[in-house]
Short mmCIF file of C-alpha atoms and ligand atoms in Angstrom, two decimals:
data_model
loop_
_atom_site.label_atom_id
_atom_site.label_comp_id
_atom_site.label_asym_id
_atom_site.label_seq_id
_atom_site.Cartn_x
_atom_site.Cartn_y
_atom_site.Cartn_z
CA UNK A 701 -72.51 -188.42 -162.50
CA UNK A 702 -69.21 -187.69 -164.22
CA UNK A 703 -65.74 -189.00 -163.59
CA UNK A 704 -63.10 -186.33 -163.01
CA UNK A 705 -59.40 -187.17 -163.12
CA UNK A 706 -57.07 -185.16 -160.89
CA UNK A 707 -53.54 -185.45 -162.24
CA UNK A 708 -50.50 -184.30 -160.25
CA UNK A 709 -46.98 -184.18 -161.62
CA UNK A 710 -43.50 -184.42 -160.14
CA UNK A 711 -42.70 -183.61 -156.52
CA UNK A 712 -46.34 -183.05 -155.62
CA UNK A 713 -46.20 -186.34 -153.69
CA UNK A 714 -44.06 -184.36 -151.23
CA UNK A 715 -46.73 -181.76 -150.45
CA UNK A 716 -46.81 -181.04 -146.74
CA UNK A 717 -43.02 -181.40 -146.44
CA UNK A 718 -41.91 -179.65 -149.61
CA UNK A 719 -41.32 -175.87 -149.25
CA UNK A 720 -44.42 -175.45 -147.04
CA UNK A 721 -44.14 -171.65 -147.18
CA UNK A 722 -44.79 -171.93 -150.93
CA UNK A 723 -47.03 -174.97 -151.20
CA UNK A 724 -48.73 -175.17 -147.80
CA UNK A 725 -48.77 -177.80 -145.06
CA UNK A 726 -51.47 -180.10 -146.36
CA UNK A 727 -50.41 -183.41 -147.89
CA UNK A 728 -51.49 -184.46 -151.37
CA UNK A 729 -53.60 -187.17 -149.75
CA UNK A 730 -55.45 -184.53 -147.71
CA UNK A 731 -55.98 -182.30 -150.74
CA UNK A 732 -57.24 -185.22 -152.82
CA UNK A 733 -59.63 -186.20 -150.02
CA UNK A 734 -60.99 -182.63 -149.84
CA UNK A 735 -61.41 -182.34 -153.60
CA UNK A 736 -62.96 -185.81 -153.71
CA UNK A 737 -65.45 -184.79 -151.02
CA UNK A 738 -66.39 -181.71 -153.03
CA UNK A 739 -66.84 -183.85 -156.15
CA UNK A 740 -69.03 -186.32 -154.26
CA UNK A 741 -71.16 -183.50 -152.83
CA UNK A 742 -71.81 -182.42 -156.42
CA UNK A 743 -72.67 -185.97 -157.48
CA UNK A 744 -69.39 -186.67 -159.26
CA UNK A 745 -66.49 -189.07 -158.82
CA UNK A 746 -62.89 -187.89 -158.47
CA UNK A 747 -60.06 -190.24 -159.39
CA UNK A 748 -56.53 -189.10 -158.54
CA UNK A 749 -53.16 -190.01 -160.04
CA UNK A 750 -49.71 -188.64 -159.22
CA UNK A 751 -46.41 -189.49 -160.85
CA UNK A 752 -42.91 -188.13 -160.96
CA UNK A 753 -42.43 -189.67 -164.42
CA UNK A 754 -43.48 -187.86 -167.58
CA UNK A 755 -44.30 -191.05 -169.49
CA UNK A 756 -46.59 -192.29 -166.71
CA UNK A 757 -48.56 -189.04 -166.81
CA UNK A 758 -48.77 -189.28 -170.62
CA UNK A 759 -50.00 -192.87 -170.37
CA UNK A 760 -52.57 -191.98 -167.69
CA UNK A 761 -53.93 -189.25 -169.97
CA UNK A 762 -54.16 -191.78 -172.83
CA UNK A 763 -56.05 -194.18 -170.55
CA UNK A 764 -58.50 -191.41 -169.64
CA UNK A 765 -59.84 -191.54 -173.19
CA UNK A 766 -61.26 -195.02 -172.63
CA UNK A 767 -62.07 -195.13 -168.92
CA UNK A 768 -65.05 -192.79 -168.79
CA UNK A 769 -63.17 -189.67 -167.69
CA UNK A 770 -65.17 -186.59 -168.65
CA UNK A 771 -62.84 -183.87 -167.39
CA UNK A 772 -59.30 -183.51 -166.06
CA UNK A 773 -57.84 -181.25 -163.39
CA UNK A 774 -54.09 -181.06 -163.98
CA UNK A 775 -51.23 -179.73 -161.93
CA UNK A 776 -48.27 -180.68 -164.11
CA UNK A 777 -45.73 -179.44 -161.52
CA UNK A 778 -42.44 -178.54 -163.20
CA UNK A 779 -43.64 -180.26 -166.40
CA UNK A 780 -45.85 -177.17 -166.79
CA UNK A 781 -42.81 -175.36 -168.08
CA UNK A 782 -41.18 -178.16 -170.08
CA UNK A 783 -43.51 -180.89 -171.30
CA UNK A 784 -44.72 -180.67 -174.87
CA UNK A 785 -45.30 -184.45 -174.59
CA UNK A 786 -47.91 -184.00 -171.86
CA UNK A 787 -49.47 -181.10 -173.77
CA UNK A 788 -49.72 -183.29 -176.87
CA UNK A 789 -51.28 -186.11 -174.83
CA UNK A 790 -54.03 -183.76 -173.62
CA UNK A 791 -54.60 -182.54 -177.17
CA UNK A 792 -54.68 -186.14 -178.41
CA UNK A 793 -57.45 -187.26 -176.04
CA UNK A 794 -59.33 -183.99 -176.57
CA UNK A 795 -60.77 -184.01 -173.04
CA UNK A 796 -61.43 -180.66 -171.35
CA UNK A 797 -59.15 -179.75 -168.45
CA UNK A 798 -58.37 -177.06 -165.91
CA UNK A 799 -54.74 -176.27 -165.04
CA UNK A 800 -54.09 -175.75 -161.32
CA UNK A 801 -51.03 -174.41 -159.51
CA UNK A 802 -50.88 -174.11 -155.76
CA UNK A 803 -48.46 -171.20 -155.93
CA UNK A 804 -48.75 -167.99 -157.90
CA UNK A 805 -46.32 -168.93 -160.62
CA UNK A 806 -46.36 -165.36 -161.99
CA UNK A 807 -45.01 -164.01 -158.71
CA UNK A 808 -42.06 -166.43 -158.88
CA UNK A 809 -39.03 -167.01 -161.12
CA UNK A 810 -39.37 -166.00 -164.78
CA UNK A 811 -39.00 -169.62 -165.95
CA UNK A 812 -42.32 -170.41 -164.20
CA UNK A 813 -44.21 -167.75 -166.14
CA UNK A 814 -44.55 -169.87 -169.26
CA UNK A 815 -46.92 -172.83 -169.34
CA UNK A 816 -47.37 -175.32 -172.17
CA UNK A 817 -50.94 -175.89 -170.98
CA UNK A 818 -52.79 -172.64 -170.33
CA UNK A 819 -53.69 -171.88 -173.95
CA UNK A 820 -55.34 -175.30 -174.42
CA UNK A 821 -57.04 -175.42 -170.99
CA UNK A 822 -60.64 -174.49 -170.25
CA UNK A 823 -59.16 -172.25 -167.56
CA UNK A 824 -56.43 -171.99 -164.97
CA UNK A 825 -56.24 -171.45 -161.20
CA UNK A 826 -53.03 -170.40 -159.51
CA UNK A 827 -51.91 -169.01 -156.17
CA UNK A 828 -54.88 -170.21 -154.11
CA UNK A 829 -53.13 -173.15 -152.47
CA UNK A 830 -54.80 -176.51 -152.11
CA UNK A 831 -58.22 -174.88 -152.27
CA UNK A 832 -57.53 -174.47 -155.98
CA UNK A 833 -58.28 -178.16 -156.52
CA UNK A 834 -61.73 -177.78 -154.93
CA UNK A 835 -62.43 -174.67 -157.01
CA UNK A 836 -61.42 -176.62 -160.10
CA UNK A 837 -63.82 -179.43 -159.18
CA UNK A 838 -66.66 -176.90 -158.87
CA UNK A 839 -65.72 -175.26 -162.18
CA UNK A 840 -65.48 -178.67 -163.88
CA UNK A 841 -68.96 -179.59 -162.62
CA UNK A 842 -70.36 -176.31 -163.94
CA UNK A 843 -68.59 -176.77 -167.27
CA UNK A 844 -70.02 -180.28 -167.68
CA UNK A 845 -73.52 -179.23 -166.60
CA UNK A 846 -73.49 -176.32 -169.05
CA UNK A 847 -72.65 -178.76 -171.86
CA UNK A 848 -75.13 -181.40 -170.71
CA UNK A 849 -72.34 -183.96 -170.32
CA UNK A 850 -72.80 -184.82 -166.64
C1 DQA B 69 -46.48 -175.84 -159.20
C2 DQA B 69 -45.63 -174.69 -159.77
C3 DQA B 69 -44.48 -175.23 -160.60
O1 DQA B 69 -43.68 -174.16 -161.10
C4 DQA B 69 -43.60 -176.12 -159.75
O2 DQA B 69 -42.56 -176.68 -160.54
C5 DQA B 69 -44.36 -177.17 -159.03
C6 DQA B 69 -45.64 -176.82 -158.42
C7 DQA B 69 -47.57 -175.31 -158.24
O3 DQA B 69 -48.49 -176.08 -157.96
O4 DQA B 69 -47.50 -174.17 -157.77
O5 DQA B 69 -43.89 -178.29 -158.86
O6 DQA B 69 -47.13 -176.49 -160.27
#
């Protein structure tokens, strides 16, 4: 069994109400429950954390180094396009992660086309809505199994 940490950045606490035509109608709680169910069905544990504050996300990543987290699934929200601090935190803990975006960021404004995370991620999922979190859980489980770390 491995512990997976699902990290969500700013404004993702408003899923369900926030621009539903872009981000869907499911709440973050519902998406976390679905992804957690998928993790459990694969014999893993999913822990979720959301914050609107950059330093809280950085500190949660630091804590992941010592709390048994084997893999992260990260939707940095708007910090995707701005946060070198969160990028550096992920590099510092050297834990593998998958970047997830609910929307297809490449079909949106030009400022969303650059991510500070994709080049250091195991992989990225975008444009598949909340189902992207479940796909990331499955990919994380396969990644860990392939490396004998689960
Ligand atoms: C997002 C895409 C970002 O550009 C945006 O700032 C978000 C959500 C997504 O999941 O599609 O907050 O990360």
